[in-house]
Amino acid sequence: MNNSAPTATPEFLAALIQIVGEQRVRSDPADCWPYGYDNSRRHALPEWVVFALTHEEVRDLVRLCNKARVPIVPRGRGTGTTGATVPISGGLVLSLERMNRIRMLDPTNRAMVVEPGVTNQEVQIAAGQQGFFWPPDPTSAAFCTLGGNLAYNSAGPRAVKYGTPRENVLALRAVTGAGEEFRCGTYTTKGVVGYDLTRLLIGSEGTLAIITEATLRLTPLPEAKRTLRAAYKDTESAGQAVADLMSQPLTPCALELMDRQAVTLVQAQGGIELPPGTGALLMIEVDGPATAMEDAVTQLKKAAHNAGLLEIVAARTPQESKQLWAARKALSPALRTLAPKKINEDVVVPVSHLPALISGLERLAKEFAITIVNFGHAGNGNLHVNLLTDPDEPTERERTKKCLEQVFKLVLSLKGSLSGEHGVGLEKRDFVAQELDPAALNLMERLKAQFDPQGILNPQKTLPLKTST
Amino acid sequence: MNNSAPTATPEFLAALIQIVGEQRVRSDPADCWPYGYDNSRRHALPEWVVFALTHEEVRDLVRLCNKARVPIVPRGRGTGTTGATVPISGGLVLSLERMNRIRMLDPTNRAMVVEPGVTNQEVQIAAGQQGFFWPPDPTSAAFCTLGGNLAYNSAGPRAVKYGTPRENVLALRAVTGAGEEFRCGTYTTKGVVGYDLTRLLIGSEGTLAIITEATLRLTPLPEAKRTLRAAYKDTESAGQAVADLMSQPLTPCALELMDRQAVTLVQAQGGIELPPGTGALLMIEVDGPATAMEDAVTQLKKAAHNAGLLEIVAARTPQESKQLWAARKALSPALRTLAPKKINEDVVVPVSHLPALISGLERLAKEFAITIVNFGHAGNGNLHVNLLTDPDEPTERERTKKCLEQVFKLVLSLKGSLSGEHGVGLEKRDFVAQELDPAALNLMERLKAQFDPQGILNPQKTLPLKTST
């Protein structure tokens, strides 16, 4: 991998301008500054920012960078939380936000062809007009780009029923780090000719190739949806309900959990009525044919019932549904107010280990004297673990670091994974070797070298640094 | 790639025996003979057949073969149709049929850990006892192994709603061609740490690594299922109905098509009552909550209705459902009787192009004077194209070959793929370069070299032969 800082020669700048024109190149540090960060609070100044409009421009830019050994960091709207788009090796930030066309919408084949800069919301709106949706729905859907969704395999609440991008993409067009352009996948929902490069690129965080076009697999919009909110006396009971809900035939289209700390936090803000003694909350949604909803609600109520259930309510109108979601929606602002520099982790464990994860986290919270607030996509075992700490405070930094190490250790001991949907980037890069099989990691490094022989694509991200470099 | 025939030295045989014991090694040609073919009617004699029982044995056998540069062909029960397990380079056939343990069944986490030699049916039975199933359901389910299902990404009718193995596997354990052992994937339904090696191995036909364990993602059994049969005057009408069925919210759990030739064939056998003038038949199944079935049937009947519909009937009992399926079930035996050496292709096109595919095939049937019978998984656009010919007849061989070339050309012109679920193996190896992007193919070859540097894993399969070797 080439980590040496490139030289910002006038020739290189001229070559960039030759590819995309002067209007779409930035080299003034003040102009480049906003393209140096993402939602991880990390920042590094790129030497150049270029806005590409076409596949051919991306190809030519990568070829130029490969020749000059200049790092190139593909970037959507910078909503990622792991530093994956922060250009820590300098070089070029390739902004794809203007490559935002919807090239084709094909309801008969349940397919949609888009450029990487289109936002998730734009995809949903266009698909929705034809009666479809694209299942991945990260919280940042209004701003985040499709390219980013694919880079991190971003999911969201609906993944419990409808899967992640890996289950909802048919084909890709991309450019490798050596500037090779290729298409992979099929325009069909089945296909077994050649190796599956499509899924290999999804989740690779721009380290293998830059995606310039994606064929999305669409799902018809369900006719109806119902929302339930279940209050439990403790996390164990809620965790048991999650397990029971996931082993009966009716898979919810959302199954979200808030732990005791999260419940306490939103109740302290007022305006949310919950039964006294509520120690955990589940939000359950089900979708399907309108005529099936009444029975579905009955069935889910039954599955959610156990000795620890305090109350379960089902919304009858969209307005009531909104009221039920109020507790969950109030949580993130409350957390940000309380601890603006909080650390939001994104771990995942098998559903049956959720109670063990949460009780383990409660133990760590006490041990390290850090308030930990947990909520997330319980149906996938995907928990957002929020450490209410200020990592910029010298007194808290070391403690937070040690606590996080223990969180990761706990997750791995429960057969979990360090990231469910946020990805690795820089934040978890130095931990992934604890999770990945050493031989698999070695294979990944060798595959990376085939896609990006000079290591110019998003250097120093996603895979651990090699000790030799 | 090393294609030179290995030397059957006594030392190598002794080394094999040292790993698995004398009882599980065959070297007598008469004993090896039955392990030289699959369901493609191809045959090549292996030099040795070994039955492995454990991951460690597989690892040691691969290491031995890698050192001695002996080809190694992993094999389940030999039900594949493409010659992928036929040992055309000689060497060792590694039979995994005795590695057939179900290691864990975990309903709470909707997961099941199995060895590669377990049959699909054994998986379904074990999962069914806990209220679950594993979606892929190839016709050979009673005999075919899980390892084979993963090697070919085998699907079946349920894929239209529930996906293929790529959407239904969480994790793998495997051994590369260099004898490296590794685990990949997660025990959770979400995860984005490291590159997706799991999907890369699925569909790679034993050319990248030998799978020794798989963690399957299970789905709860639906409460109820209903079957409909719709008769149309022609394929165009049936094709339009498929497109309409696939663009409304209620996805069928099976959507099978029989074309005019197929209908004629089963009607000639008698015992199947269809409306006069039936030119195409759809079998439609829907599953879900019992209380939703009545409305679901109404909705599907509505979506299936168009000017070409002659009759649509819904079964009310399992017995009636069986009667409706009778036409479809009678087809394969009828085809085998009529043309025992028929060629069964497995192409796939976007659903909207099914009518164009079938009318194109009718044109080719006339042009080459070959009866072509089409049926298959219409909801995925996956058609089994049966050429009723005898490729062993010198007069028919050349004509069949030319016709097949035109079939493939037609499929690719319709944005399709040469294989939906049977795979490539030897049968389609020389055609895949027509489908795959040259740069993608080149990447695949480079990835193969990382997994299998000496080319000992299932040589000369799946990817085109390199002109240099």
JSON list of C-alpha atoms in Angstrom, two decimals, chain A residues 151-333:
[
{"chain": "A", "resi": 151, "resn": "ALA", "atom": "CA", "xyz": [-20.33, 1.01, 0.54]},
{"chain": "A", "resi": 152, "resn": "TYR", "atom": "CA", "xyz": [-21.39, 0.25, 4.13]},
{"chain": "A", "resi": 153, "resn": "ASN", "atom": "CA", "xyz": [-24.15, -2.28, 3.39]},
{"chain": "A", "resi": 154, "resn": "SER", "atom": "CA", "xyz": [-26.37, 0.14, 5.32]},
{"chain": "A", "resi": 155, "resn": "ALA", "atom": "CA", "xyz": [-29.67, -1.29, 6.46]},
{"chain": "A", "resi": 156, "resn": "GLY", "atom": "CA", "xyz": [-32.12, 0.14, 9.01]},
{"chain": "A", "resi": 157, "resn": "PRO", "atom": "CA", "xyz": [-35.27, -1.17, 10.71]},
{"chain": "A", "resi": 158, "resn": "ARG", "atom": "CA", "xyz": [-36.82, -2.86, 7.66]},
{"chain": "A", "resi": 159, "resn": "ALA", "atom": "CA", "xyz": [-33.84, -5.22, 7.27]},
{"chain": "A", "resi": 160, "resn": "VAL", "atom": "CA", "xyz": [-35.43, -7.63, 9.76]},
{"chain": "A", "resi": 161, "resn": "LYS", "atom": "CA", "xyz": [-37.98, -8.57, 7.10]},
{"chain": "A", "resi": 162, "resn": "TYR", "atom": "CA", "xyz": [-36.52, -7.31, 3.82]},
{"chain": "A", "resi": 163, "resn": "GLY", "atom": "CA", "xyz": [-32.74, -7.64, 4.15]},
{"chain": "A", "resi": 164, "resn": "THR", "atom": "CA", "xyz": [-29.76, -5.37, 3.57]},
{"chain": "A", "resi": 165, "resn": "PRO", "atom": "CA", "xyz": [-28.32, -3.98, 0.30]},
{"chain": "A", "resi": 166, "resn": "ARG", "atom": "CA", "xyz": [-26.62, -7.34, -0.32]},
{"chain": "A", "resi": 167, "resn": "GLU", "atom": "CA", "xyz": [-30.09, -8.90, -0.66]},
{"chain": "A", "resi": 168, "resn": "ASN", "atom": "CA", "xyz": [-31.48, -5.97, -2.65]},
{"chain": "A", "resi": 169, "resn": "VAL", "atom": "CA", "xyz": [-29.01, -5.24, -5.44]},
{"chain": "A", "resi": 170, "resn": "LEU", "atom": "CA", "xyz": [-28.92, -7.06, -8.76]},
{"chain": "A", "resi": 171, "resn": "ALA", "atom": "CA", "xyz": [-25.94, -5.60, -10.59]},
{"chain": "A", "resi": 172, "resn": "LEU", "atom": "CA", "xyz": [-23.22, -2.99, -10.46]},
{"chain": "A", "resi": 173, "resn": "ARG", "atom": "CA", "xyz": [-20.95, -1.01, -12.73]},
{"chain": "A", "resi": 174, "resn": "ALA", "atom": "CA", "xyz": [-17.61, -0.06, -11.19]},
{"chain": "A", "resi": 175, "resn": "VAL", "atom": "CA", "xyz": [-14.01, 1.00, -11.69]},
{"chain": "A", "resi": 176, "resn": "THR", "atom": "CA", "xyz": [-11.14, -0.81, -9.92]},
{"chain": "A", "resi": 177, "resn": "GLY", "atom": "CA", "xyz": [-8.15, 0.92, -8.39]},
{"chain": "A", "resi": 178, "resn": "ALA", "atom": "CA", "xyz": [-6.20, 0.09, -11.54]},
{"chain": "A", "resi": 179, "resn": "GLY", "atom": "CA", "xyz": [-8.81, 1.95, -13.60]},
{"chain": "A", "resi": 180, "resn": "GLU", "atom": "CA", "xyz": [-10.40, -1.19, -15.06]},
{"chain": "A", "resi": 181, "resn": "GLU", "atom": "CA", "xyz": [-14.09, -0.63, -15.74]},
{"chain": "A", "resi": 182, "resn": "PHE", "atom": "CA", "xyz": [-16.48, -3.55, -15.40]},
{"chain": "A", "resi": 183, "resn": "ARG", "atom": "CA", "xyz": [-20.08, -4.64, -14.96]},
{"chain": "A", "resi": 184, "resn": "CYS", "atom": "CA", "xyz": [-21.10, -7.49, -12.68]},
{"chain": "A", "resi": 185, "resn": "GLY", "atom": "CA", "xyz": [-24.33, -9.16, -11.60]},
{"chain": "A", "resi": 186, "resn": "THR", "atom": "CA", "xyz": [-27.42, -9.70, -13.73]},
{"chain": "A", "resi": 187, "resn": "TYR", "atom": "CA", "xyz": [-30.61, -7.88, -14.62]},
{"chain": "A", "resi": 188, "resn": "THR", "atom": "CA", "xyz": [-32.48, -10.95, -13.39]},
{"chain": "A", "resi": 189, "resn": "THR", "atom": "CA", "xyz": [-33.31, -12.15, -9.86]},
{"chain": "A", "resi": 190, "resn": "LYS", "atom": "CA", "xyz": [-31.41, -15.40, -10.39]},
{"chain": "A", "resi": 191, "resn": "GLY", "atom": "CA", "xyz": [-28.04, -16.04, -11.99]},
{"chain": "A", "resi": 192, "resn": "VAL", "atom": "CA", "xyz": [-25.02, -18.25, -11.45]},
{"chain": "A", "resi": 193, "resn": "VAL", "atom": "CA", "xyz": [-22.55, -17.41, -14.21]},
{"chain": "A", "resi": 194, "resn": "GLY", "atom": "CA", "xyz": [-19.18, -16.35, -12.82]},
{"chain": "A", "resi": 195, "resn": "TYR", "atom": "CA", "xyz": [-18.25, -15.36, -9.29]},
{"chain": "A", "resi": 196, "resn": "ASP", "atom": "CA", "xyz": [-20.41, -12.97, -7.26]},
{"chain": "A", "resi": 197, "resn": "LEU", "atom": "CA", "xyz": [-18.46, -9.71, -7.54]},
{"chain": "A", "resi": 198, "resn": "THR", "atom": "CA", "xyz": [-21.62, -7.69, -6.79]},
{"chain": "A", "resi": 199, "resn": "ARG", "atom": "CA", "xyz": [-21.79, -8.75, -3.16]},
{"chain": "A", "resi": 200, "resn": "LEU", "atom": "CA", "xyz": [-18.02, -8.56, -2.82]},
{"chain": "A", "resi": 201, "resn": "LEU", "atom": "CA", "xyz": [-18.14, -4.83, -3.65]},
{"chain": "A", "resi": 202, "resn": "ILE", "atom": "CA", "xyz": [-21.14, -4.16, -1.38]},
{"chain": "A", "resi": 203, "resn": "GLY", "atom": "CA", "xyz": [-19.78, -3.40, 2.08]},
{"chain": "A", "resi": 204, "resn": "SER", "atom": "CA", "xyz": [-16.19, -2.91, 0.86]},
{"chain": "A", "resi": 205, "resn": "GLU", "atom": "CA", "xyz": [-16.28, 0.83, 1.61]},
{"chain": "A", "resi": 206, "resn": "GLY", "atom": "CA", "xyz": [-14.73, 1.97, -1.64]},
{"chain": "A", "resi": 207, "resn": "THR", "atom": "CA", "xyz": [-11.54, 0.01, -1.05]},
{"chain": "A", "resi": 208, "resn": "LEU", "atom": "CA", "xyz": [-11.97, -2.42, -3.96]},
{"chain": "A", "resi": 209, "resn": "ALA", "atom": "CA", "xyz": [-13.65, -0.37, -6.66]},
{"chain": "A", "resi": 210, "resn": "ILE", "atom": "CA", "xyz": [-15.74, 2.76, -7.16]},
{"chain": "A", "resi": 211, "resn": "ILE", "atom": "CA", "xyz": [-19.36, 2.00, -7.96]},
{"chain": "A", "resi": 212, "resn": "THR", "atom": "CA", "xyz": [-20.66, 4.18, -10.80]},
{"chain": "A", "resi": 213, "resn": "GLU", "atom": "CA", "xyz": [-24.07, 2.57, -11.34]},
{"chain": "A", "resi": 214, "resn": "ALA", "atom": "CA", "xyz": [-26.28, 0.17, -9.43]},
{"chain": "A", "resi": 215, "resn": "THR", "atom": "CA", "xyz": [-29.27, -1.92, -10.45]},
{"chain": "A", "resi": 216, "resn": "LEU", "atom": "CA", "xyz": [-31.52, -2.09, -7.40]},
{"chain": "A", "resi": 217, "resn": "ARG", "atom": "CA", "xyz": [-34.01, -4.83, -6.71]},
{"chain": "A", "resi": 218, "resn": "LEU", "atom": "CA", "xyz": [-37.34, -3.26, -5.76]},
{"chain": "A", "resi": 219, "resn": "THR", "atom": "CA", "xyz": [-40.09, -4.65, -3.54]},
{"chain": "A", "resi": 220, "resn": "PRO", "atom": "CA", "xyz": [-43.80, -3.85, -3.97]},
{"chain": "A", "resi": 221, "resn": "LEU", "atom": "CA", "xyz": [-45.11, -1.52, -1.27]},
{"chain": "A", "resi": 222, "resn": "PRO", "atom": "CA", "xyz": [-47.22, -3.40, 1.24]},
{"chain": "A", "resi": 223, "resn": "GLU", "atom": "CA", "xyz": [-50.89, -2.52, 1.25]},
{"chain": "A", "resi": 224, "resn": "ALA", "atom": "CA", "xyz": [-51.08, -1.81, 4.96]},
{"chain": "A", "resi": 225, "resn": "LYS", "atom": "CA", "xyz": [-48.95, -1.45, 8.08]},
{"chain": "A", "resi": 226, "resn": "ARG", "atom": "CA", "xyz": [-49.71, -1.61, 11.80]},
{"chain": "A", "resi": 227, "resn": "THR", "atom": "CA", "xyz": [-47.62, -0.43, 14.73]},
{"chain": "A", "resi": 228, "resn": "LEU", "atom": "CA", "xyz": [-47.49, -1.90, 18.23]},
{"chain": "A", "resi": 229, "resn": "ARG", "atom": "CA", "xyz": [-45.64, -0.72, 21.31]},
{"chain": "A", "resi": 230, "resn": "ALA", "atom": "CA", "xyz": [-44.88, -3.18, 24.09]},
{"chain": "A", "resi": 231, "resn": "ALA", "atom": "CA", "xyz": [-43.58, -2.14, 27.51]},
{"chain": "A", "resi": 232, "resn": "TYR", "atom": "CA", "xyz": [-41.68, -4.71, 29.63]},
{"chain": "A", "resi": 233, "resn": "LYS", "atom": "CA", "xyz": [-40.50, -4.62, 33.21]},
{"chain": "A", "resi": 234, "resn": "ASP", "atom": "CA", "xyz": [-36.93, -5.42, 32.17]},
{"chain": "A", "resi": 235, "resn": "THR", "atom": "CA", "xyz": [-34.63, -6.10, 29.22]},
{"chain": "A", "resi": 236, "resn": "GLU", "atom": "CA", "xyz": [-34.65, -9.85, 29.83]},
{"chain": "A", "resi": 237, "resn": "SER", "atom": "CA", "xyz": [-38.41, -10.00, 29.24]},
{"chain": "A", "resi": 238, "resn": "ALA", "atom": "CA", "xyz": [-38.14, -7.77, 26.17]},
{"chain": "A", "resi": 239, "resn": "GLY", "atom": "CA", "xyz": [-35.26, -9.89, 24.86]},
{"chain": "A", "resi": 240, "resn": "GLN", "atom": "CA", "xyz": [-37.32, -13.04, 25.36]},
{"chain": "A", "resi": 241, "resn": "ALA", "atom": "CA", "xyz": [-40.17, -11.43, 23.43]},
{"chain": "A", "resi": 242, "resn": "VAL", "atom": "CA", "xyz": [-37.80, -10.59, 20.56]},
{"chain": "A", "resi": 243, "resn": "ALA", "atom": "CA", "xyz": [-36.71, -14.21, 20.39]},
{"chain": "A", "resi": 244, "resn": "ASP", "atom": "CA", "xyz": [-40.34, -15.40, 20.48]},
{"chain": "A", "resi": 245, "resn": "LEU", "atom": "CA", "xyz": [-41.42, -12.90, 17.83]},
{"chain": "A", "resi": 246, "resn": "MET", "atom": "CA", "xyz": [-38.59, -14.04, 15.55]},
{"chain": "A", "resi": 247, "resn": "SER", "atom": "CA", "xyz": [-39.38, -17.74, 15.80]},
{"chain": "A", "resi": 248, "resn": "GLN", "atom": "CA", "xyz": [-43.04, -17.52, 14.72]},
{"chain": "A", "resi": 249, "resn": "PRO", "atom": "CA", "xyz": [-44.07, -17.31, 11.05]},
{"chain": "A", "resi": 250, "resn": "LEU", "atom": "CA", "xyz": [-45.12, -13.66, 10.90]},
{"chain": "A", "resi": 251, "resn": "THR", "atom": "CA", "xyz": [-41.89, -11.69, 10.53]},
{"chain": "A", "resi": 252, "resn": "PRO", "atom": "CA", "xyz": [-42.34, -8.06, 11.66]},
{"chain": "A", "resi": 253, "resn": "CYS", "atom": "CA", "xyz": [-41.16, -5.35, 9.25]},
{"chain": "A", "resi": 254, "resn": "ALA", "atom": "CA", "xyz": [-39.61, -3.52, 12.21]},
{"chain": "A", "resi": 255, "resn": "LEU", "atom": "CA", "xyz": [-38.68, -4.76, 15.68]},
{"chain": "A", "resi": 256, "resn": "GLU", "atom": "CA", "xyz": [-36.94, -2.03, 17.66]},
{"chain": "A", "resi": 257, "resn": "LEU", "atom": "CA", "xyz": [-35.75, -2.11, 21.25]},
{"chain": "A", "resi": 258, "resn": "MET", "atom": "CA", "xyz": [-35.07, 0.59, 23.85]},
{"chain": "A", "resi": 259, "resn": "ASP", "atom": "CA", "xyz": [-33.39, -0.43, 27.09]},
{"chain": "A", "resi": 260, "resn": "ARG", "atom": "CA", "xyz": [-33.97, 0.94, 30.62]},
{"chain": "A", "resi": 261, "resn": "GLN", "atom": "CA", "xyz": [-31.56, 3.86, 30.23]},
{"chain": "A", "resi": 262, "resn": "ALA", "atom": "CA", "xyz": [-33.15, 4.83, 26.95]},
{"chain": "A", "resi": 263, "resn": "VAL", "atom": "CA", "xyz": [-36.63, 4.68, 28.46]},
{"chain": "A", "resi": 264, "resn": "THR", "atom": "CA", "xyz": [-35.54, 6.72, 31.48]},
{"chain": "A", "resi": 265, "resn": "LEU", "atom": "CA", "xyz": [-33.99, 9.32, 29.21]},
{"chain": "A", "resi": 266, "resn": "VAL", "atom": "CA", "xyz": [-37.09, 9.95, 27.11]},
{"chain": "A", "resi": 267, "resn": "GLN", "atom": "CA", "xyz": [-39.39, 9.84, 30.15]},
{"chain": "A", "resi": 268, "resn": "ALA", "atom": "CA", "xyz": [-37.27, 12.51, 31.83]},
{"chain": "A", "resi": 269, "resn": "GLN", "atom": "CA", "xyz": [-38.08, 14.77, 28.89]},
{"chain": "A", "resi": 270, "resn": "GLY", "atom": "CA", "xyz": [-41.80, 14.38, 29.62]},
{"chain": "A", "resi": 271, "resn": "GLY", "atom": "CA", "xyz": [-44.69, 14.02, 27.22]},
{"chain": "A", "resi": 272, "resn": "ILE", "atom": "CA", "xyz": [-44.34, 10.26, 26.80]},
{"chain": "A", "resi": 273, "resn": "GLU", "atom": "CA", "xyz": [-46.73, 8.12, 28.84]},
{"chain": "A", "resi": 274, "resn": "LEU", "atom": "CA", "xyz": [-45.51, 4.66, 29.74]},
{"chain": "A", "resi": 275, "resn": "PRO", "atom": "CA", "xyz": [-46.66, 2.22, 32.44]},
{"chain": "A", "resi": 276, "resn": "PRO", "atom": "CA", "xyz": [-44.87, 2.67, 35.78]},
{"chain": "A", "resi": 277, "resn": "GLY", "atom": "CA", "xyz": [-41.85, 0.39, 36.08]},
{"chain": "A", "resi": 278, "resn": "THR", "atom": "CA", "xyz": [-41.19, 0.20, 32.34]},
{"chain": "A", "resi": 279, "resn": "GLY", "atom": "CA", "xyz": [-37.67, -1.16, 32.00]},
{"chain": "A", "resi": 280, "resn": "ALA", "atom": "CA", "xyz": [-37.62, -1.83, 28.27]},
{"chain": "A", "resi": 281, "resn": "LEU", "atom": "CA", "xyz": [-39.70, -0.98, 25.24]},
{"chain": "A", "resi": 282, "resn": "LEU", "atom": "CA", "xyz": [-40.30, -2.78, 21.95]},
{"chain": "A", "resi": 283, "resn": "MET", "atom": "CA", "xyz": [-41.66, -1.14, 18.82]},
{"chain": "A", "resi": 284, "resn": "ILE", "atom": "CA", "xyz": [-43.17, -3.77, 16.54]},
{"chain": "A", "resi": 285, "resn": "GLU", "atom": "CA", "xyz": [-44.44, -3.16, 13.03]},
{"chain": "A", "resi": 286, "resn": "VAL", "atom": "CA", "xyz": [-46.10, -5.56, 10.65]},
{"chain": "A", "resi": 287, "resn": "ASP", "atom": "CA", "xyz": [-47.07, -5.01, 7.03]},
{"chain": "A", "resi": 288, "resn": "GLY", "atom": "CA", "xyz": [-49.01, -6.95, 4.40]},
{"chain": "A", "resi": 289, "resn": "PRO", "atom": "CA", "xyz": [-52.50, -7.15, 2.89]},
{"chain": "A", "resi": 290, "resn": "ALA", "atom": "CA", "xyz": [-54.99, -4.84, 4.64]},
{"chain": "A", "resi": 291, "resn": "THR", "atom": "CA", "xyz": [-57.38, -7.68, 5.40]},
{"chain": "A", "resi": 292, "resn": "ALA", "atom": "CA", "xyz": [-54.62, -9.62, 7.19]},
{"chain": "A", "resi": 293, "resn": "MET", "atom": "CA", "xyz": [-53.66, -6.83, 9.60]},
{"chain": "A", "resi": 294, "resn": "GLU", "atom": "CA", "xyz": [-56.21, -7.51, 12.34]},
{"chain": "A", "resi": 295, "resn": "ASP", "atom": "CA", "xyz": [-55.13, -11.13, 12.70]},
{"chain": "A", "resi": 296, "resn": "ALA", "atom": "CA", "xyz": [-51.49, -10.15, 12.40]},
{"chain": "A", "resi": 297, "resn": "VAL", "atom": "CA", "xyz": [-51.79, -7.75, 15.32]},
{"chain": "A", "resi": 298, "resn": "THR", "atom": "CA", "xyz": [-53.45, -10.49, 17.41]},
{"chain": "A", "resi": 299, "resn": "GLN", "atom": "CA", "xyz": [-50.69, -12.95, 16.52]},
{"chain": "A", "resi": 300, "resn": "LEU", "atom": "CA", "xyz": [-47.89, -10.52, 17.32]},
{"chain": "A", "resi": 301, "resn": "LYS", "atom": "CA", "xyz": [-49.54, -9.54, 20.60]},
{"chain": "A", "resi": 302, "resn": "LYS", "atom": "CA", "xyz": [-49.63, -13.21, 21.53]},
{"chain": "A", "resi": 303, "resn": "ALA", "atom": "CA", "xyz": [-45.98, -13.76, 20.59]},
{"chain": "A", "resi": 304, "resn": "ALA", "atom": "CA", "xyz": [-44.90, -10.63, 22.47]},
{"chain": "A", "resi": 305, "resn": "HIS", "atom": "CA", "xyz": [-46.69, -11.73, 25.64]},
{"chain": "A", "resi": 306, "resn": "ASN", "atom": "CA", "xyz": [-44.68, -13.06, 28.56]},
{"chain": "A", "resi": 307, "resn": "ALA", "atom": "CA", "xyz": [-44.53, -12.66, 32.34]},
{"chain": "A", "resi": 308, "resn": "GLY", "atom": "CA", "xyz": [-42.60, -9.40, 32.05]},
{"chain": "A", "resi": 309, "resn": "LEU", "atom": "CA", "xyz": [-45.04, -7.64, 29.72]},
{"chain": "A", "resi": 310, "resn": "LEU", "atom": "CA", "xyz": [-46.60, -4.56, 31.33]},
{"chain": "A", "resi": 311, "resn": "GLU", "atom": "CA", "xyz": [-48.61, -3.22, 28.43]},
{"chain": "A", "resi": 312, "resn": "ILE", "atom": "CA", "xyz": [-49.00, -3.71, 24.70]},
{"chain": "A", "resi": 313, "resn": "VAL", "atom": "CA", "xyz": [-50.87, -1.20, 22.55]},
{"chain": "A", "resi": 314, "resn": "ALA", "atom": "CA", "xyz": [-51.61, -1.22, 18.86]},
{"chain": "A", "resi": 315, "resn": "ALA", "atom": "CA", "xyz": [-52.16, 1.94, 16.85]},
{"chain": "A", "resi": 316, "resn": "ARG", "atom": "CA", "xyz": [-55.36, 2.11, 14.83]},
{"chain": "A", "resi": 317, "resn": "THR", "atom": "CA", "xyz": [-54.51, 5.20, 12.79]},
{"chain": "A", "resi": 318, "resn": "PRO", "atom": "CA", "xyz": [-51.34, 6.74, 11.33]},
{"chain": "A", "resi": 319, "resn": "GLN", "atom": "CA", "xyz": [-51.70, 9.46, 13.98]},
{"chain": "A", "resi": 320, "resn": "GLU", "atom": "CA", "xyz": [-51.74, 6.88, 16.79]},
{"chain": "A", "resi": 321, "resn": "SER", "atom": "CA", "xyz": [-48.82, 5.12, 15.19]},
{"chain": "A", "resi": 322, "resn": "LYS", "atom": "CA", "xyz": [-46.88, 8.37, 15.24]},
{"chain": "A", "resi": 323, "resn": "GLN", "atom": "CA", "xyz": [-47.67, 8.78, 18.94]},
{"chain": "A", "resi": 324, "resn": "LEU", "atom": "CA", "xyz": [-46.35, 5.31, 19.69]},
{"chain": "A", "resi": 325, "resn": "TRP", "atom": "CA", "xyz": [-43.13, 6.07, 17.82]},
{"chain": "A", "resi": 326, "resn": "ALA", "atom": "CA", "xyz": [-42.72, 9.34, 19.76]},
{"chain": "A", "resi": 327, "resn": "ALA", "atom": "CA", "xyz": [-40.69, 7.69, 22.52]},
{"chain": "A", "resi": 328, "resn": "ARG", "atom": "CA", "xyz": [-38.27, 6.19, 20.02]},
{"chain": "A", "resi": 329, "resn": "LYS", "atom": "CA", "xyz": [-37.99, 9.37, 17.94]},
{"chain": "A", "resi": 330, "resn": "ALA", "atom": "CA", "xyz": [-37.36, 11.50, 21.04]},
{"chain": "A", "resi": 331, "resn": "LEU", "atom": "CA", "xyz": [-34.37, 9.39, 21.96]},
{"chain": "A", "resi": 332, "resn": "SER", "atom": "CA", "xyz": [-31.72, 10.57, 19.51]},
{"chain": "A", "resi": 333, "resn": "PRO", "atom": "CA", "xyz": [-32.22, 14.31, 20.15]}
]
